[in-house]
Short mmCIF file of C-alpha atoms and ligand atoms in Angstrom, two decimals:
data_model
loop_
_atom_site.label_atom_id
_atom_site.label_comp_id
_atom_site.label_asym_id
_atom_site.label_seq_id
_atom_site.Cartn_x
_atom_site.Cartn_y
_atom_site.Cartn_z
CA UNK A 1 -1.72 129.86 129.65
CA UNK A 2 -0.65 133.11 127.98
CA UNK A 3 2.31 134.77 129.66
CA UNK A 4 3.86 138.00 128.57
CA UNK A 5 6.38 140.54 129.71
CA UNK A 6 6.87 143.25 127.07
CA UNK A 7 8.08 146.80 126.66
CA UNK A 8 7.16 148.91 123.62
CA UNK A 9 7.67 152.57 122.86
CA UNK A 10 4.89 154.13 120.76
CA UNK A 11 5.74 157.80 120.22
CA UNK A 12 5.76 159.24 123.73
CA UNK A 13 3.68 156.34 125.12
CA UNK A 14 5.44 153.45 126.85
CA UNK A 15 3.69 150.08 127.11
CA UNK A 16 5.29 148.12 129.94
CA UNK A 17 3.19 145.12 130.82
CA UNK A 18 3.65 141.80 132.49
CA UNK A 19 0.83 139.35 133.28
CA UNK A 20 -0.44 135.84 132.76
CA UNK A 21 -3.87 134.74 131.48
CA UNK A 22 -4.67 131.16 132.56
CA UNK A 23 -6.47 128.69 130.27
CA UNK A 24 -10.22 128.26 130.89
CA UNK A 25 -10.58 131.74 132.39
CA UNK A 26 -11.54 135.19 131.11
CA UNK A 27 -8.85 137.78 131.79
CA UNK A 28 -10.32 141.26 131.38
CA UNK A 29 -8.08 144.13 130.24
CA UNK A 30 -9.56 147.15 131.89
CA UNK A 31 -8.48 150.83 131.89
CA UNK A 32 -9.30 154.29 130.69
CA UNK A 33 -9.22 155.34 127.08
CA UNK A 34 -5.54 155.58 126.08
CA UNK A 35 -4.34 153.23 128.83
CA UNK A 36 -2.81 150.83 126.25
CA UNK A 37 -5.40 148.07 125.81
CA UNK A 38 -5.40 148.10 121.99
CA UNK A 39 -1.59 148.43 121.87
CA UNK A 40 -1.36 145.36 124.07
CA UNK A 41 -3.82 143.39 121.91
CA UNK A 42 -1.80 144.39 118.84
CA UNK A 43 1.40 143.13 120.39
CA UNK A 44 -0.16 139.79 121.42
CA UNK A 45 -1.74 139.26 118.01
CA UNK A 46 1.52 140.11 116.15
CA UNK A 47 0.17 143.27 114.47
CA UNK A 48 2.93 145.25 116.18
CA UNK A 49 6.34 144.29 117.51
CA UNK A 50 7.48 145.06 121.02
CA UNK A 51 10.99 146.45 121.55
CA UNK A 52 11.83 144.00 124.31
CA UNK A 53 10.46 140.95 126.13
CA UNK A 54 8.59 137.72 125.43
CA UNK A 55 5.11 136.37 124.79
CA UNK A 56 4.40 132.64 125.34
CA UNK A 57 1.17 130.78 124.57
CA UNK A 58 0.79 127.28 126.00
CA UNK A 59 4.18 125.69 125.16
CA UNK A 60 4.88 127.94 122.16
CA UNK A 61 6.95 131.16 122.15
CA UNK A 62 5.20 133.76 119.99
CA UNK A 63 7.70 136.47 120.53
CA UNK A 64 11.11 136.69 122.22
CA UNK A 65 13.73 139.39 121.74
CA UNK A 66 16.61 137.35 123.16
CA UNK A 67 15.87 134.58 120.67
CA UNK A 68 15.14 137.06 117.87
CA UNK A 69 11.79 135.28 117.36
CA UNK A 70 8.57 136.94 116.16
CA UNK A 71 5.82 134.69 114.75
CA UNK A 72 3.62 136.36 112.12
CA UNK A 73 -0.07 136.82 113.13
CA UNK A 74 -1.30 133.92 110.99
CA UNK A 75 1.06 131.49 112.78
CA UNK A 76 -0.01 132.46 116.31
CA UNK A 77 -3.25 130.41 116.52
CA UNK A 78 -5.28 133.24 117.97
CA UNK A 79 -9.02 133.69 117.45
CA UNK A 80 -10.39 137.24 117.31
CA UNK A 81 -13.74 138.81 118.09
CA UNK A 82 -14.06 142.54 117.49
CA UNK A 83 -16.70 145.19 118.20
CA UNK A 84 -18.14 144.71 114.72
CA UNK A 85 -18.59 141.08 113.76
CA UNK A 86 -16.66 141.48 110.47
CA UNK A 87 -18.49 138.53 108.82
CA UNK A 88 -18.07 137.86 105.09
CA UNK A 89 -21.30 139.33 103.58
CA UNK A 90 -21.27 136.96 100.56
CA UNK A 91 -21.03 133.80 102.70
CA UNK A 92 -23.96 132.30 104.57
CA UNK A 93 -23.50 131.72 108.32
CA UNK A 94 -22.30 128.15 107.66
CA UNK A 95 -19.69 129.46 105.21
CA UNK A 96 -18.55 132.06 107.69
CA UNK A 97 -18.21 129.42 110.39
CA UNK A 98 -16.21 127.09 108.17
CA UNK A 99 -13.90 129.83 106.96
CA UNK A 100 -10.54 129.15 108.54
CA UNK A 101 -11.73 125.91 110.14
CA UNK A 102 -8.87 123.41 110.05
CA UNK A 103 -9.53 119.77 108.99
CA UNK A 104 -8.76 118.72 112.59
CA UNK A 105 -11.95 120.38 113.86
CA UNK A 106 -14.51 117.57 113.81
CA UNK A 107 -18.19 117.66 112.94
CA UNK A 108 -18.87 116.87 116.61
CA UNK A 109 -16.98 120.03 117.69
CA UNK A 110 -18.80 122.04 114.97
CA UNK A 111 -22.15 120.82 116.33
CA UNK A 112 -21.11 121.53 119.94
CA UNK A 113 -20.08 125.11 119.15
CA UNK A 114 -23.24 125.75 117.10
CA UNK A 115 -25.32 124.46 120.05
CA UNK A 116 -23.27 126.44 122.60
CA UNK A 117 -23.98 129.65 120.74
CA UNK A 118 -27.51 128.66 119.66
CA UNK A 119 -26.95 129.50 115.99
CA UNK A 120 -28.15 126.24 114.40
CA UNK A 121 -31.28 127.96 112.99
CA UNK A 122 -29.18 130.66 111.36
CA UNK A 123 -26.85 128.46 109.30
CA UNK A 124 -28.51 129.20 105.93
CA UNK A 125 -28.90 132.97 106.45
CA UNK A 126 -26.63 135.71 105.09
CA UNK A 127 -25.10 138.21 107.64
CA UNK A 128 -27.42 141.03 106.42
CA UNK A 129 -30.37 139.01 107.76
CA UNK A 130 -28.96 138.70 111.32
CA UNK A 131 -29.39 140.93 114.38
CA UNK A 132 -26.34 142.53 115.94
CA UNK A 133 -26.29 139.92 118.73
CA UNK A 134 -26.69 137.03 116.26
CA UNK A 135 -23.81 138.38 114.18
CA UNK A 136 -21.60 138.48 117.21
CA UNK A 137 -22.49 134.91 118.14
CA UNK A 138 -21.49 133.80 114.64
CA UNK A 139 -18.24 135.78 114.95
CA UNK A 140 -17.49 134.00 118.23
CA UNK A 141 -18.28 130.65 116.63
CA UNK A 142 -16.02 131.39 113.69
CA UNK A 143 -13.18 132.35 116.05
CA UNK A 144 -13.63 129.13 118.07
CA UNK A 145 -13.80 126.92 115.01
CA UNK A 146 -10.37 128.12 113.91
CA UNK A 147 -9.08 125.92 116.79
CA UNK A 148 -7.29 128.78 118.48
CA UNK A 149 -5.08 128.48 121.52
CA UNK A 150 -6.13 131.93 122.68
CA UNK A 151 -9.33 133.96 122.13
CA UNK A 152 -8.86 137.74 121.95
CA UNK A 153 -12.15 139.67 122.40
CA UNK A 154 -11.89 143.37 121.85
CA UNK A 155 -14.99 145.07 123.22
CA UNK A 156 -17.31 142.44 121.58
CA UNK A 157 -20.47 144.02 123.03
CA UNK A 158 -19.60 147.66 122.60
CA UNK A 159 -21.57 148.23 119.38
CA UNK A 160 -24.73 146.54 120.69
CA UNK A 161 -27.68 148.19 122.39
CA UNK A 162 -28.57 147.18 125.91
CA UNK A 163 -31.10 144.39 125.10
CA UNK A 164 -28.63 142.81 122.65
CA UNK A 165 -25.82 143.03 125.24
CA UNK A 166 -28.05 141.30 127.79
CA UNK A 167 -28.91 138.66 125.17
CA UNK A 168 -25.24 137.91 124.52
CA UNK A 169 -23.90 137.91 128.07
CA UNK A 170 -25.19 134.42 128.96
CA UNK A 171 -23.47 132.99 125.84
CA UNK A 172 -20.19 134.56 126.87
CA UNK A 173 -20.60 133.24 130.44
CA UNK A 174 -21.19 129.79 129.04
CA UNK A 175 -18.22 130.16 126.68
CA UNK A 176 -15.90 130.94 129.59
CA UNK A 177 -17.11 127.86 131.43
CA UNK A 178 -16.73 125.47 128.52
CA UNK A 179 -13.46 126.42 126.78
CA UNK A 180 -10.07 125.40 128.04
CA UNK A 181 -8.05 128.16 126.35
CA UNK A 182 -7.26 131.61 127.78
CA UNK A 183 -9.76 134.36 126.85
CA UNK A 184 -8.40 137.90 126.88
CA UNK A 185 -11.32 140.33 126.90
CA UNK A 186 -11.11 144.14 126.52
CA UNK A 187 -13.99 146.19 127.92
CA UNK A 188 -14.91 149.55 129.42
CA UNK A 189 -17.99 148.08 131.09
CA UNK A 190 -18.07 147.30 134.82
CA UNK A 191 -21.13 145.17 134.21
CA UNK A 192 -19.19 142.95 131.79
CA UNK A 193 -16.32 142.75 134.30
CA UNK A 194 -18.72 141.58 137.00
CA UNK A 195 -20.40 138.96 134.87
CA UNK A 196 -17.49 137.63 132.93
CA UNK A 197 -14.08 138.30 134.47
CA UNK A 198 -12.20 135.62 136.32
CA UNK A 199 -9.18 137.92 136.51
CA UNK A 200 -8.65 141.64 135.92
CA UNK A 201 -5.54 143.29 134.51
CA UNK A 202 -5.92 147.02 135.23
CA UNK A 203 -3.84 149.24 132.91
CA UNK A 204 -2.94 152.82 133.44
CA UNK A 205 -0.65 154.80 131.09
CA UNK A 206 0.81 151.56 129.73
CA UNK A 207 1.56 150.02 133.10
CA UNK A 208 -0.22 147.18 134.91
CA UNK A 209 -1.38 148.80 138.19
CA UNK A 210 -3.34 145.78 139.43
CA UNK A 211 -3.56 142.21 138.28
CA UNK A 212 -5.21 139.19 139.91
CA UNK A 213 -8.48 137.36 140.57
CA UNK A 214 -11.52 139.60 140.00
CA UNK A 215 -12.54 139.97 143.66
CA UNK A 216 -9.04 140.86 144.75
CA UNK A 217 -8.63 143.60 142.09
CA UNK A 218 -12.18 144.85 142.42
CA UNK A 219 -11.71 145.32 146.19
CA UNK A 220 -8.31 147.03 145.83
CA UNK A 221 -7.71 150.75 146.00
CA UNK A 222 -6.62 150.74 142.36
CA UNK A 223 -10.22 150.04 141.28
CA UNK A 224 -11.74 152.72 143.52
CA UNK A 225 -11.82 155.53 140.86
CA UNK A 226 -14.11 153.42 138.67
CA UNK A 227 -16.64 152.62 141.33
CA UNK A 228 -17.47 156.09 142.62
CA UNK A 229 -19.75 156.39 145.66
CA UNK A 230 -22.84 154.66 144.25
CA UNK A 231 -21.14 151.48 142.93
CA UNK A 232 -18.61 151.16 145.73
CA UNK A 233 -18.93 147.53 146.67
CA UNK A 234 -17.08 144.43 147.76
CA UNK A 235 -16.95 141.23 145.76
CA UNK A 236 -16.64 137.99 147.74
CA UNK A 237 -16.21 134.49 146.47
CA UNK A 238 -18.69 132.27 148.33
CA UNK A 239 -19.73 128.59 148.35
CA UNK A 240 -23.30 127.48 148.31
CA UNK A 241 -24.16 125.49 151.48
CA UNK A 242 -27.92 124.79 151.54
CA UNK A 243 -31.38 126.20 150.87
CA UNK A 244 -33.56 127.28 153.79
CA UNK A 245 -36.12 124.56 154.52
CA UNK A 246 -39.03 127.04 154.87
CA UNK A 247 -38.15 130.25 153.07
CA UNK A 248 -36.79 131.08 149.58
CA UNK A 249 -33.31 131.79 150.88
CA UNK A 250 -29.93 130.16 150.33
CA UNK A 251 -27.07 129.88 152.81
CA UNK A 252 -23.58 130.73 151.52
CA UNK A 253 -20.17 130.37 153.19
CA UNK A 254 -17.77 133.31 152.85
CA UNK A 255 -14.38 134.29 154.24
CA UNK A 256 -13.60 130.74 155.48
CA UNK A 257 -15.95 130.67 158.44
CA UNK A 258 -18.82 133.11 157.97
CA UNK A 259 -22.27 132.41 156.57
CA UNK A 260 -24.72 134.67 154.69
CA UNK A 261 -28.34 134.30 153.71
CA UNK A 262 -29.22 135.48 150.21
CA UNK A 263 -32.27 135.24 147.99
CA UNK A 264 -32.54 131.69 146.73
CA UNK A 265 -29.94 130.81 144.09
CA UNK A 266 -29.91 127.80 141.75
CA UNK A 267 -26.82 126.02 142.91
CA UNK A 268 -25.43 122.72 144.08
CA UNK A 269 -23.53 122.14 147.34
CA UNK A 270 -19.97 123.58 147.31
CA UNK A 271 -20.66 125.46 144.05
CA UNK A 272 -18.70 128.74 143.87
CA UNK A 273 -20.76 131.90 143.58
CA UNK A 274 -19.53 135.45 143.32
CA UNK A 275 -21.49 137.90 145.43
CA UNK A 276 -21.50 141.70 145.51
CA UNK A 277 -22.17 143.71 148.62
CA UNK A 278 -22.72 147.44 148.19
CA UNK A 279 -21.01 149.59 150.76
CA UNK A 280 -24.25 151.56 151.18
CA UNK A 281 -26.12 148.36 152.04
CA UNK A 282 -24.15 147.78 155.25
CA UNK A 283 -25.09 149.34 158.61
CA UNK A 284 -23.01 149.09 161.74
CA UNK A 285 -23.89 148.56 165.38
CA UNK A 286 -21.79 148.41 168.60
CA UNK A 287 -23.83 145.57 170.01
CA UNK A 288 -25.34 142.59 168.30
CA UNK A 289 -28.87 143.69 167.31
CA UNK A 290 -31.65 141.52 168.61
CA UNK A 291 -34.94 140.79 166.86
CA UNK A 292 -33.75 142.62 163.74
CA UNK A 293 -35.42 142.07 160.39
CA UNK A 294 -31.96 141.81 158.86
CA UNK A 295 -30.78 138.18 158.45
CA UNK A 296 -27.07 138.84 158.12
CA UNK A 297 -25.39 140.17 161.24
CA UNK A 298 -21.66 139.61 161.23
CA UNK A 299 -18.87 140.46 163.77
CA UNK A 300 -16.31 142.73 162.07
CA UNK A 301 -13.27 144.76 163.01
CA UNK A 302 -12.61 148.31 161.77
CA UNK A 303 -9.49 148.23 159.59
CA UNK A 304 -9.46 151.73 158.01
CA UNK A 305 -11.59 154.87 158.16
CA UNK A 306 -11.75 157.42 155.37
CA UNK A 307 -13.89 160.57 155.68
CA UNK A 308 -15.21 162.25 152.51
CA UNK A 309 -17.29 165.44 152.36
CA UNK A 310 -20.54 163.54 152.67
CA UNK A 311 -19.88 160.15 154.24
CA UNK A 312 -17.49 157.96 156.18
CA UNK A 313 -16.06 154.94 154.33
CA UNK A 314 -15.17 152.12 156.68
CA UNK A 315 -13.07 149.15 155.72
CA UNK A 316 -14.07 146.15 157.85
CA UNK A 317 -12.25 142.89 158.54
CA UNK A 318 -14.51 139.80 158.29
CA UNK A 319 -12.55 136.58 158.86
CA UNK A 320 -10.11 136.39 156.06
CA UNK A 321 -11.95 139.02 153.98
CA UNK A 322 -12.53 142.73 154.01
CA UNK A 323 -15.81 144.67 153.37
CA UNK A 324 -16.45 148.30 152.64
CA UNK A 325 -19.30 150.09 154.47
CA UNK A 326 -20.52 153.68 154.03
CA UNK A 327 -22.13 155.42 156.95
CA UNK A 328 -22.95 159.05 157.75
CA UNK A 329 -20.47 161.29 159.68
CA UNK A 330 -23.18 161.58 162.37
CA UNK A 331 -23.34 157.77 162.81
CA UNK A 332 -19.55 157.54 162.80
CA UNK A 333 -19.35 160.14 165.58
CA UNK A 334 -22.04 158.36 167.65
CA UNK A 335 -20.22 155.04 167.29
CA UNK A 336 -16.93 156.73 168.26
CA UNK A 337 -15.44 154.90 165.33
CA UNK A 338 -11.80 153.82 165.74
CA UNK A 339 -9.45 151.47 163.95
CA UNK A 340 -9.35 148.13 165.69
CA UNK A 341 -12.80 148.26 167.36
CA UNK A 342 -15.23 145.33 167.03
CA UNK A 343 -18.66 146.09 165.57
CA UNK A 344 -21.60 144.19 164.06
CA UNK A 345 -22.28 144.67 160.39
CA UNK A 346 -25.83 144.25 159.15
CA UNK A 347 -26.10 143.36 155.46
CA UNK A 348 -29.34 144.45 154.00
CA UNK A 349 -29.03 142.76 150.63
CA UNK A 350 -26.51 140.75 148.77
CA UNK A 351 -26.51 140.33 145.00
CA UNK A 352 -25.18 137.28 143.20
CA UNK A 353 -23.18 138.32 140.19
CA UNK A 354 -21.69 135.20 138.70
CA UNK A 355 -22.07 131.46 139.00
CA UNK A 356 -18.43 130.57 138.79
CA UNK A 357 -18.56 126.82 138.32
CA UNK A 358 -16.91 125.14 135.39
CA UNK A 359 -18.40 122.39 133.24
CA UNK A 360 -16.34 120.01 131.08
CA UNK A 361 -14.00 121.95 128.73
CA UNK A 362 -15.09 122.15 125.13
CA UNK A 363 -12.94 120.14 122.70
CA UNK A 364 -11.55 122.66 120.20
CA UNK A 365 -9.83 120.33 117.74
N1 ATP B 1 1.87 153.95 116.69
C1 ATP B 1 1.68 154.85 117.67
N2 ATP B 1 2.44 155.92 117.72
C2 ATP B 1 2.33 156.87 118.69
N3 ATP B 1 1.46 156.69 119.70
C3 ATP B 1 0.65 155.62 119.74
C4 ATP B 1 0.73 154.64 118.69
N4 ATP B 1 -0.17 153.67 119.01
C5 ATP B 1 -0.74 154.06 120.15
N5 ATP B 1 -0.27 155.23 120.55
C6 ATP B 1 -0.66 155.92 121.79
O1 ATP B 1 -0.67 155.01 122.85
C7 ATP B 1 -1.66 155.29 123.81
C8 ATP B 1 -2.46 154.02 124.06
O2 ATP B 1 -3.35 153.77 122.98
P1 ATP B 1 -4.33 152.55 122.96
O3 ATP B 1 -5.11 152.67 121.66
O4 ATP B 1 -3.56 151.30 123.17
O5 ATP B 1 -5.29 152.80 124.23
P2 ATP B 1 -6.60 152.05 124.60
O6 ATP B 1 -6.50 151.75 126.07
O7 ATP B 1 -6.88 150.95 123.71
O8 ATP B 1 -7.68 153.21 124.40
P3 ATP B 1 -9.27 153.06 123.99
O9 ATP B 1 -9.93 152.49 125.18
O10 ATP B 1 -9.63 154.48 123.72
O11 ATP B 1 -9.36 152.21 122.77
C9 ATP B 1 -2.46 156.42 123.25
O12 ATP B 1 -2.06 157.60 123.84
C10 ATP B 1 -2.09 156.42 121.77
O13 ATP B 1 -2.21 157.70 121.21
#
């Protein structure tokens, strides 16, 4: 676990952040340009020194003003992956991977990491003969083989084109499932947040304005400016229940006691799955529709109503969860929409964004 509570003045900018990043999870630092993400990474890594506070990693204090303690970067046991892979051009891939690898990292761990990142066939090549995505996989391998207690990833996909990004995402997903150290990941991409984040720390002008499990932060008002009208959606954590015996559909349990049918997913019973429901994919009815083509019809309560120039945004209570729906002002008037009323929500489609299960942690030393 990484825990920090720091304050740092940088010119007129004040960084004032407090959060924890648990082991075995990806904590995404998200925020506009200038929100303080790089300043925060610099403070964690020891490249800059906060004015006040503490930073603790596992059972080690990295920084503490009351104890006048500030470990230098090289003593912090942090692995880094940056936008550009920063490989040593004169070393082959194997040489790059072994650079900074302590003697405690066994051959079995080396082989495991090489397999995890699928770079075994690249070991004899020089960096100039690798694609952008391959270089990043080697950079991630090198960071992991330094036996870090924390992995800091600063926009690791930002310099790649879309196909290379898509190529690398599954490796990062696998990495998150198989390591047992905290991963702090800086990105501007909502897509990366959806696929990779276990937790989001949302920064604005140096302050943490939201911090928690991905679905909780994603569904909060603080995230709303990033989603706009098109991407406005609700994330729900669901459990796989069963496949339909006759049709290619899977049944998921959400919000404690509700069930949803989605296109068939590869999952095992009780496996956790993150699903995304777009606000524009929900329609509302006063009575339970009969003989509808739509498979998911759920009883909901109206919690909040917000009218914009073009649509009505309705926050719905569903068991222990909440869902956003967008309908037209005309439909809202016809339904005589009021807070507290019970309606039926029809979900036209549900997308699965992340299989959130965890395999055995990867031994790092
Ligand atoms: N040493 C410094 N002196 C003065 N101001 C600084 C210093 N370092 C950072 N800042 C300011 O702090 C603010 C936060 O910068 P930072 O680079 O941390 O933001 P960011 O969220 O990483 O942005 P981006 O997404 O564009 O990389 C900016 O306004 C920047 O100009």
